Amino acid sequence: MRQLFQTIMVCFVLGKPVWAQDLGSDLPSNPKDVIPSVAAEPNAGSSTQDGDPIEPAESASLDKIIEHIAREVTEQIKSDLAALNALNALNKEAAIEAKDPSQIDLTIKAARQVLDETSPVYLGKAGRIVQTFGQSIPRLVCRVGQHCIMELEPGEIVADTPVFSDTARWDVSLRMRDTGQEQIYVSVKPQADAAETTLTLITDRRVYSVLLVPDLYAHTMIMSFKYPDSERRALEAQIEAQKAAISAQEEAENTTKARALEERGVQTAQGPVPAEELDFKYRVVSGKAAFKPVRIYTDGIKTYIELPGKYRGEYPVVVVSNPANRKSINLVYKFPLIIVDRKLGDFQLKTPARSLKIKKG
């Protein structure tokens, strides 16, 4: 027991615990003073053995040490638990924020993404730097003290005054060239102490937002744009023009066909019809008369009896040969045609003086 207690005391002495300062006058500041006989006694030949009882004063000091150690361990555990709970709370808050960001966070993130976006930049005609409009925020890099030019689309009209935040250190003006179609140029010049700023320009076709960047060496003579929306509109207009041309060509062909049909086709109630679409299988089997038809045909709905063009006599009437078909027949006289409102089989053409018998087939 004494050896165990001695080992505990040595550990606390080497670790320099604070309990030696907290126990006050009841406990010496040096733990070795509490157990002088333990530190001085040899292991062999000692008059006091491990089973010997501990003195009352020494026992009281040991109880205080154990009690203080227990308090320190308890306080340390409480402190560690509090720190762990605080860390867990922070982790939960971070997880909630990551799961449900605020509107401000989303706006800031979107704004950073816009600034970080890039689009193809390539060399155009006459030293132009060409960027694709609408794919990123264009950068116009200008050497300090020199003019840069931003070229707008031909025919594009500026609807309002250019807006930029640093009017003292940036000079911005508009220029126009008229070569049959007006074209506007934006002239930009940074002063010696100019910093980055944003230029906003509103036109009748789009809104430009350009980042102006001053530089001591780099310089953009002319910056122009490739416009996907204008290219799409031009393509749509080209397609519409092609459709209109095809439609006009079809209409002209139909007109030509109609005129040709009027000249060589056969007249029906629906207009001229090609002869191959009609049934001409009618023939006069008996009789003679001045009104003998030039031709008789049917379109399957009505029957057409074409009289000689020079006939000026009385119109003949139509008499159906089959008694079963002798219903009321409606006739339309439209010289030289007699139009019957049905498809006829065998029939007769009669006037008071003459009669013709016509057979189908």
One Martini backbone bead per residue (centre of mass of N, CA, C, O) as a GRO file, in nm:
protein
  361
    1MET     BB    1   0.058   0.062  -0.021
    2ARG     BB    2   0.300   0.251   0.005
    3GLN     BB    3   0.405   0.214  -0.285
    4LEU     BB    4   0.155   0.326  -0.433
    5PHE     BB    5   0.157   0.605  -0.300
    6GLN     BB    6   0.442   0.679  -0.396
    7THR     BB    7   0.387   0.668  -0.697
    8ILE     BB    8   0.165   0.888  -0.706
    9MET     BB    9   0.344   1.115  -0.594
   10VAL     BB   10   0.559   1.118  -0.816
   11CYS     BB   11   0.370   1.186  -1.050
   12PHE     BB   12   0.273   1.462  -0.931
   13VAL     BB   13   0.548   1.592  -0.908
   14LEU     BB   14   0.632   1.574  -1.210
   15GLY     BB   15   0.349   1.719  -1.308
   16LYS     BB   16   0.277   1.963  -1.139
   17PRO     BB   17   0.033   2.009  -0.966
   18VAL     BB   18  -0.218   2.239  -0.837
   19TRP     BB   19  -0.303   2.128  -0.554
   20ALA     BB   20  -0.064   2.246  -0.383
   21GLN     BB   21  -0.207   2.547  -0.396
   22ASP     BB   22  -0.520   2.475  -0.295
   23LEU     BB   23  -0.496   2.351   0.014
   24GLY     BB   24  -0.309   2.512   0.175
   25SER     BB   25  -0.215   2.458   0.508
   26ASP     BB   26  -0.297   2.148   0.510
   27LEU     BB   27  -0.090   2.141   0.255
   28PRO     BB   28   0.191   2.098   0.126
   29SER     BB   29   0.372   2.200  -0.153
   30ASN     BB   30   0.541   1.941  -0.088
   31PRO     BB   31   0.475   1.605  -0.120
   32LYS     BB   32   0.732   1.494   0.038
   33ASP     BB   33   0.650   1.611   0.324
   34VAL     BB   34   0.423   1.399   0.379
   35ILE     BB   35   0.647   1.145   0.302
   36PRO     BB   36   0.945   1.105   0.434
   37SER     BB   37   0.961   0.800   0.511
   38VAL     BB   38   0.909   0.691   0.222
   39ALA     BB   39   1.162   0.820   0.077
   40ALA     BB   40   1.386   0.703   0.299
   41GLU     BB   41   1.308   0.422   0.294
   42PRO     BB   42   1.395   0.112   0.256
   43ASN     BB   43   1.300  -0.197   0.128
   44ALA     BB   44   1.509  -0.325   0.319
   45GLY     BB   45   1.493  -0.346   0.675
   46SER     BB   46   1.238  -0.226   0.759
   47SER     BB   47   1.021  -0.132   1.023
   48THR     BB   48   0.815  -0.095   0.792
   49GLN     BB   49   0.538  -0.244   0.654
   50ASP     BB   50   0.280  -0.288   0.428
   51GLY     BB   51   0.073  -0.377   0.671
   52ASP     BB   52   0.099  -0.123   0.814
   53PRO     BB   53  -0.024   0.133   0.963
   54ILE     BB   54  -0.149   0.454   0.917
   55GLU     BB   55  -0.124   0.752   1.006
   56PRO     BB   56  -0.353   0.998   1.067
   57ALA     BB   57  -0.217   1.240   0.919
   58GLU     BB   58  -0.153   1.085   0.661
   59SER     BB   59  -0.451   1.005   0.596
   60ALA     BB   60  -0.568   1.293   0.568
   61SER     BB   61  -0.388   1.384   0.333
   62LEU     BB   62  -0.475   1.162   0.137
   63ASP     BB   63  -0.776   1.240   0.121
   64LYS     BB   64  -0.731   1.521   0.004
   65ILE     BB   65  -0.588   1.434  -0.251
   66ILE     BB   66  -0.813   1.253  -0.364
   67GLU     BB   67  -1.034   1.470  -0.364
   68HIS     BB   68  -0.886   1.668  -0.557
   69ILE     BB   69  -0.850   1.478  -0.792
   70ALA     BB   70  -1.151   1.428  -0.835
   71ARG     BB   71  -1.223   1.722  -0.896
   72GLU     BB   72  -1.036   1.762  -1.139
   73VAL     BB   73  -1.151   1.534  -1.311
   74THR     BB   74  -1.442   1.637  -1.316
   75GLU     BB   75  -1.384   1.915  -1.441
   76GLN     BB   76  -1.249   1.805  -1.697
   77ILE     BB   77  -1.489   1.648  -1.799
   78LYS     BB   78  -1.684   1.885  -1.817
   79SER     BB   79  -1.511   2.052  -2.013
   80ASP     BB   80  -1.503   1.841  -2.241
   81LEU     BB   81  -1.809   1.821  -2.279
   82ALA     BB   82  -1.858   2.118  -2.349
   83ALA     BB   83  -1.673   2.124  -2.597
   84LEU     BB   84  -1.821   1.900  -2.750
   85ASN     BB   85  -2.098   2.039  -2.762
   86ALA     BB   86  -2.002   2.291  -2.913
   87LEU     BB   87  -1.898   2.142  -3.164
   88ASN     BB   88  -2.167   2.011  -3.241
   89ALA     BB   89  -2.321   2.276  -3.277
   90LEU     BB   90  -2.143   2.387  -3.503
   91ASN     BB   91  -2.189   2.152  -3.699
   92LYS     BB   92  -2.496   2.190  -3.722
   93GLU     BB   93  -2.491   2.479  -3.827
   94ALA     BB   94  -2.322   2.416  -4.078
   95ALA     BB   95  -2.522   2.213  -4.199
   96ILE     BB   96  -2.761   2.408  -4.221
   97GLU     BB   97  -2.622   2.618  -4.401
   98ALA     BB   98  -2.552   2.417  -4.631
   99LYS     BB   99  -2.855   2.331  -4.680
  100ASP     BB  100  -2.970   2.651  -4.609
  101PRO     BB  101  -2.917   2.908  -4.772
  102SER     BB  102  -2.922   3.222  -4.817
  103GLN     BB  103  -2.998   3.475  -5.029
  104ILE     BB  104  -2.725   3.613  -5.007
  105ASP     BB  105  -2.546   3.368  -5.065
  106LEU     BB  106  -2.663   3.310  -5.345
  107THR     BB  107  -2.595   3.584  -5.470
  108ILE     BB  108  -2.289   3.578  -5.427
  109LYS     BB  109  -2.237   3.315  -5.579
  110ALA     BB  110  -2.352   3.410  -5.853
  111ALA     BB  111  -2.165   3.656  -5.890
  112ARG     BB  112  -1.902   3.490  -5.894
  113GLN     BB  113  -1.973   3.313  -6.136
  114VAL     BB  114  -1.995   3.539  -6.342
  115LEU     BB  115  -1.698   3.643  -6.309
  116ASP     BB  116  -1.571   3.344  -6.377
  117GLU     BB  117  -1.667   3.349  -6.647
  118THR     BB  118  -1.602   3.225  -6.980
  119SER     BB  119  -1.502   3.307  -7.321
  120PRO     BB  120  -1.432   3.326  -7.630
  121VAL     BB  121  -1.122   3.461  -7.770
  122TYR     BB  122  -1.059   3.643  -8.076
  123LEU     BB  123  -0.924   3.726  -8.380
  124GLY     BB  124  -0.999   3.977  -8.595
  125LYS     BB  125  -1.046   4.229  -8.783
  126ALA     BB  126  -0.822   4.475  -8.760
  127GLY     BB  127  -0.746   4.388  -8.448
  128ARG     BB  128  -0.977   4.250  -8.328
  129ILE     BB  129  -1.155   4.173  -8.031
  130VAL     BB  130  -1.350   3.879  -7.991
  131GLN     BB  131  -1.669   3.835  -7.839
  132THR     BB  132  -1.925   3.666  -7.676
  133PHE     BB  133  -2.236   3.746  -7.627
  134GLY     BB  134  -2.363   3.634  -7.299
  135GLN     BB  135  -2.127   3.433  -7.166
  136SER     BB  136  -1.987   3.694  -7.036
  137ILE     BB  137  -1.783   3.925  -6.890
  138PRO     BB  138  -1.646   4.170  -7.045
  139ARG     BB  139  -1.305   4.273  -7.121
  140LEU     BB  140  -1.149   4.603  -7.115
  141VAL     BB  141  -0.822   4.662  -7.207
  142CYS     BB  142  -0.640   4.960  -7.103
  143ARG     BB  143  -0.420   5.189  -7.159
  144VAL     BB  144  -0.284   5.436  -7.007
  145GLY     BB  145  -0.390   5.722  -7.197
  146GLN     BB  146  -0.571   5.540  -7.390
  147HIS     BB  147  -0.772   5.440  -7.646
  148CYS     BB  148  -1.074   5.256  -7.657
  149ILE     BB  149  -1.281   5.028  -7.856
  150MET     BB  150  -1.636   4.974  -7.882
  151GLU     BB  151  -1.824   4.765  -8.094
  152LEU     BB  152  -2.118   4.772  -8.244
  153GLU     BB  153  -2.387   4.688  -8.402
  154PRO     BB  154  -2.520   4.725  -8.686
  155GLY     BB  155  -2.796   4.947  -8.617
  156GLU     BB  156  -2.742   5.012  -8.332
  157ILE     BB  157  -2.910   5.177  -8.059
  158VAL     BB  158  -2.875   5.416  -7.824
  159ALA     BB  159  -3.096   5.471  -7.538
  160ASP     BB  160  -2.860   5.575  -7.337
  161THR     BB  161  -2.656   5.674  -7.109
  162PRO     BB  162  -2.371   5.597  -6.998
  163VAL     BB  163  -2.274   5.376  -6.723
  164PHE     BB  164  -2.037   5.484  -6.463
  165SER     BB  165  -1.860   5.518  -6.158
  166ASP     BB  166  -1.577   5.648  -6.285
  167THR     BB  167  -1.568   5.975  -6.401
  168ALA     BB  168  -1.273   6.084  -6.324
  169ARG     BB  169  -1.081   5.824  -6.450
  170TRP     BB  170  -1.296   5.806  -6.692
  171ASP     BB  171  -1.337   5.816  -7.046
  172VAL     BB  172  -1.665   5.848  -7.206
  173SER     BB  173  -1.771   5.794  -7.552
  174LEU     BB  174  -1.947   5.865  -7.856
  175ARG     BB  175  -1.947   5.713  -8.184
  176MET     BB  176  -2.014   5.766  -8.545
  177ARG     BB  177  -2.095   5.563  -8.839
  178ASP     BB  178  -2.187   5.637  -9.192
  179THR     BB  179  -2.241   5.356  -9.442
  180GLY     BB  180  -2.574   5.326  -9.468
  181GLN     BB  181  -2.509   5.213  -9.167
  182GLU     BB  182  -2.523   5.263  -8.855
  183GLN     BB  183  -2.234   5.298  -8.623
  184ILE     BB  184  -2.130   5.238  -8.290
  185TYR     BB  185  -1.884   5.388  -8.068
  186VAL     BB  186  -1.685   5.323  -7.774
  187SER     BB  187  -1.496   5.547  -7.588
  188VAL     BB  188  -1.196   5.463  -7.390
  189LYS     BB  189  -1.021   5.630  -7.101
  190PRO     BB  190  -0.756   5.604  -6.884
  191GLN     BB  191  -0.613   5.713  -6.615
  192ALA     BB  192  -0.344   5.687  -6.406
  193ASP     BB  193  -0.559   5.623  -6.141
  194ALA     BB  194  -0.714   5.395  -6.246
  195ALA     BB  195  -0.977   5.169  -6.197
  196GLU     BB  196  -1.187   4.939  -6.179
  197THR     BB  197  -1.488   4.917  -6.386
  198THR     BB  198  -1.831   4.968  -6.485
  199LEU     BB  199  -2.007   4.932  -6.797
  200THR     BB  200  -2.328   5.064  -6.900
  201LEU     BB  201  -2.530   4.968  -7.195
  202ILE     BB  202  -2.821   5.084  -7.369
  203THR     BB  203  -3.017   4.935  -7.616
  204ASP     BB  204  -3.245   4.817  -7.864
  205ARG     BB  205  -3.119   4.499  -7.809
  206ARG     BB  206  -2.932   4.550  -7.545
  207VAL     BB  207  -2.718   4.482  -7.252
  208TYR     BB  208  -2.426   4.624  -7.140
  209SER     BB  209  -2.152   4.463  -6.941
  210VAL     BB  210  -1.839   4.616  -6.866
  211LEU     BB  211  -1.504   4.558  -6.783
  212LEU     BB  212  -1.277   4.797  -6.680
  213VAL     BB  213  -0.915   4.774  -6.754
  214PRO     BB  214  -0.627   4.882  -6.638
  215ASP     BB  215  -0.298   4.936  -6.803
  216LEU     BB  216   0.051   4.971  -6.872
  217TYR     BB  217   0.054   4.766  -7.144
  218ALA     BB  218  -0.205   4.665  -7.212
  219HIS     BB  219  -0.411   4.658  -7.529
  220THR     BB  220  -0.726   4.759  -7.683
  221MET     BB  221  -0.834   4.876  -7.968
  222ILE     BB  222  -1.073   4.659  -8.057
  223MET     BB  223  -1.403   4.567  -7.951
  224SER     BB  224  -1.601   4.292  -8.035
  225PHE     BB  225  -1.895   4.099  -8.143
  226LYS     BB  226  -2.073   3.804  -8.101
  227TYR     BB  227  -2.423   3.734  -8.208
  228PRO     BB  228  -2.642   3.485  -8.149
  229ASP     BB  229  -2.920   3.631  -8.182
  230SER     BB  230  -2.868   3.748  -8.468
  231GLU     BB  231  -2.803   3.480  -8.604
  232ARG     BB  232  -3.077   3.356  -8.546
  233ARG     BB  233  -3.249   3.569  -8.691
  234ALA     BB  234  -3.114   3.536  -8.968
  235LEU     BB  235  -3.185   3.239  -9.000
  236GLU     BB  236  -3.491   3.270  -8.976
  237ALA     BB  237  -3.517   3.466  -9.217
  238GLN     BB  238  -3.399   3.271  -9.425
  239ILE     BB  239  -3.610   3.051  -9.390
  240GLU     BB  240  -3.856   3.228  -9.455
  241ALA     BB  241  -3.761   3.304  -9.740
  242GLN     BB  242  -3.755   3.017  -9.848
  243LYS     BB  243  -4.052   2.956  -9.796
  244ALA     BB  244  -4.164   3.189  -9.969
  245ALA     BB  245  -4.032   3.095 -10.233
  246ILE     BB  246  -4.166   2.817 -10.243
  247SER     BB  247  -4.458   2.921 -10.233
  248ALA     BB  248  -4.441   3.097 -10.489
  249GLN     BB  249  -4.366   2.866 -10.678
  250GLU     BB  250  -4.615   2.691 -10.627
  251GLU     BB  251  -4.820   2.906 -10.712
  252ALA     BB  252  -4.718   2.938 -11.001
  253GLU     BB  253  -4.759   2.644 -11.083
  254ASN     BB  254  -5.064   2.635 -11.023
  255THR     BB  255  -5.138   2.857 -11.222
  256THR     BB  256  -5.031   2.717 -11.474
  257LYS     BB  257  -5.204   2.465 -11.446
  258ALA     BB  258  -5.479   2.608 -11.453
  259ARG     BB  259  -5.449   2.734 -11.730
  260ALA     BB  260  -5.403   2.469 -11.882
  261LEU     BB  261  -5.672   2.342 -11.790
  262GLU     BB  262  -5.857   2.550 -11.923
  263GLU     BB  263  -5.755   2.482 -12.211
  264ARG     BB  264  -5.757   2.131 -12.188
  265GLY     BB  265  -5.980   2.083 -12.011
  266VAL     BB  266  -6.271   1.996 -11.814
  267GLN     BB  267  -6.578   2.104 -11.738
  268THR     BB  268  -6.704   2.161 -11.409
  269ALA     BB  269  -6.844   2.236 -11.108
  270GLN     BB  270  -6.530   2.235 -10.991
  271GLY     BB  271  -6.405   2.275 -11.260
  272PRO     BB  272  -6.134   2.199 -11.406
  273VAL     BB  273  -6.069   1.869 -11.548
  274PRO     BB  274  -5.908   1.613 -11.617
  275ALA     BB  275  -5.984   1.373 -11.844
  276GLU     BB  276  -5.866   1.120 -11.676
  277GLU     BB  277  -6.101   1.178 -11.440
  278LEU     BB  278  -6.312   1.087 -11.652
  279ASP     BB  279  -6.629   0.967 -11.790
  280PHE     BB  280  -6.687   0.884 -12.156
  281LYS     BB  281  -6.904   0.628 -12.161
  282TYR     BB  282  -7.076   0.756 -12.415
  283ARG     BB  283  -7.349   0.688 -12.664
  284VAL     BB  284  -7.501   0.720 -12.971
  285VAL     BB  285  -7.757   0.490 -13.106
  286SER     BB  286  -7.990   0.706 -13.182
  287GLY     BB  287  -8.049   0.947 -13.399
  288LYS     BB  288  -8.128   1.291 -13.509
  289ALA     BB  289  -7.958   1.610 -13.430
  290ALA     BB  290  -7.845   1.932 -13.362
  291PHE     BB  291  -7.799   1.842 -13.039
  292LYS     BB  292  -7.570   1.665 -13.064
  293PRO     BB  293  -7.334   1.564 -12.872
  294VAL     BB  294  -6.999   1.597 -12.833
  295ARG     BB  295  -7.012   1.519 -12.514
  296ILE     BB  296  -7.013   1.269 -12.247
  297TYR     BB  297  -6.988   1.305 -11.881
  298THR     BB  298  -6.841   1.191 -11.560
  299ASP     BB  299  -6.747   1.243 -11.201
  300GLY     BB  300  -6.966   1.059 -11.017
  301ILE     BB  301  -7.196   1.292 -10.958
  302LYS     BB  302  -7.214   1.415 -11.243
  303THR     BB  303  -7.362   1.514 -11.559
  304TYR     BB  304  -7.225   1.598 -11.892
  305ILE     BB  305  -7.372   1.791 -12.164
  306GLU     BB  306  -7.227   1.871 -12.476
  307LEU     BB  307  -7.297   2.100 -12.695
  308PRO     BB  308  -7.290   2.260 -12.964
  309GLY     BB  309  -7.162   2.574 -13.021
  310LYS     BB  310  -7.383   2.643 -13.266
  311TYR     BB  311  -7.627   2.599 -13.099
  312ARG     BB  312  -7.980   2.766 -13.107
  313GLY     BB  313  -8.185   2.599 -12.981
  314GLU     BB  314  -8.359   2.394 -12.809
  315TYR     BB  315  -8.363   2.248 -12.516
  316PRO     BB  316  -8.320   1.950 -12.405
  317VAL     BB  317  -8.439   1.671 -12.246
  318VAL     BB  318  -8.424   1.435 -11.977
  319VAL     BB  319  -8.458   1.074 -12.015
  320VAL     BB  320  -8.496   0.801 -11.834
  321SER     BB  321  -8.500   0.465 -11.910
  322ASN     BB  322  -8.525   0.373 -11.621
  323PRO     BB  323  -8.797   0.349 -11.423
  324ALA     BB  324  -8.648   0.337 -11.139
  325ASN     BB  325  -8.498   0.636 -11.219
  326ARG     BB  326  -8.771   0.823 -11.232
  327LYS     BB  327  -8.696   1.091 -11.115
  328SER     BB  328  -8.622   1.383 -11.018
  329ILE     BB  329  -8.458   1.613 -11.237
  330ASN     BB  330  -8.181   1.823 -11.226
  331LEU     BB  331  -8.119   2.112 -11.426
  332VAL     BB  332  -7.837   2.278 -11.588
  333TYR     BB  333  -7.806   2.563 -11.794
  334LYS     BB  334  -7.471   2.598 -11.951
  335PHE     BB  335  -7.358   2.709 -12.206
  336PRO     BB  336  -7.303   2.400 -12.358
  337LEU     BB  337  -7.430   2.289 -12.086
  338ILE     BB  338  -7.572   1.996 -11.930
  339ILE     BB  339  -7.654   1.961 -11.585
  340VAL     BB  340  -7.664   1.675 -11.390
  341ASP     BB  341  -7.738   1.570 -11.045
  342ARG     BB  342  -7.625   1.292 -11.175
  343LYS     BB  343  -7.553   0.970 -11.247
  344LEU     BB  344  -7.581   0.826 -11.557
  345GLY     BB  345  -7.713   0.617 -11.773
  346ASP     BB  346  -7.951   0.556 -11.957
  347PHE     BB  347  -8.075   0.792 -12.215
  348GLN     BB  348  -8.264   1.086 -12.323
  349LEU     BB  349  -8.298   1.327 -12.588
  350LYS     BB  350  -8.557   1.589 -12.600
  351THR     BB  351  -8.785   1.711 -12.832
  352PRO     BB  352  -9.064   1.766 -13.008
  353ALA     BB  353  -8.893   1.671 -13.283
  354ARG     BB  354  -8.657   1.523 -13.120
  355SER     BB  355  -8.434   1.218 -13.076
  356LEU     BB  356  -8.204   1.067 -12.836
  357LYS     BB  357  -8.000   0.778 -12.780
  358ILE     BB  358  -7.830   0.685 -12.478
  359LYS     BB  359  -7.540   0.494 -12.388
  360LYS     BB  360  -7.381   0.311 -12.139
  361GLY     BB  361  -7.057   0.175 -12.231
   0.00000   0.00000   0.00000
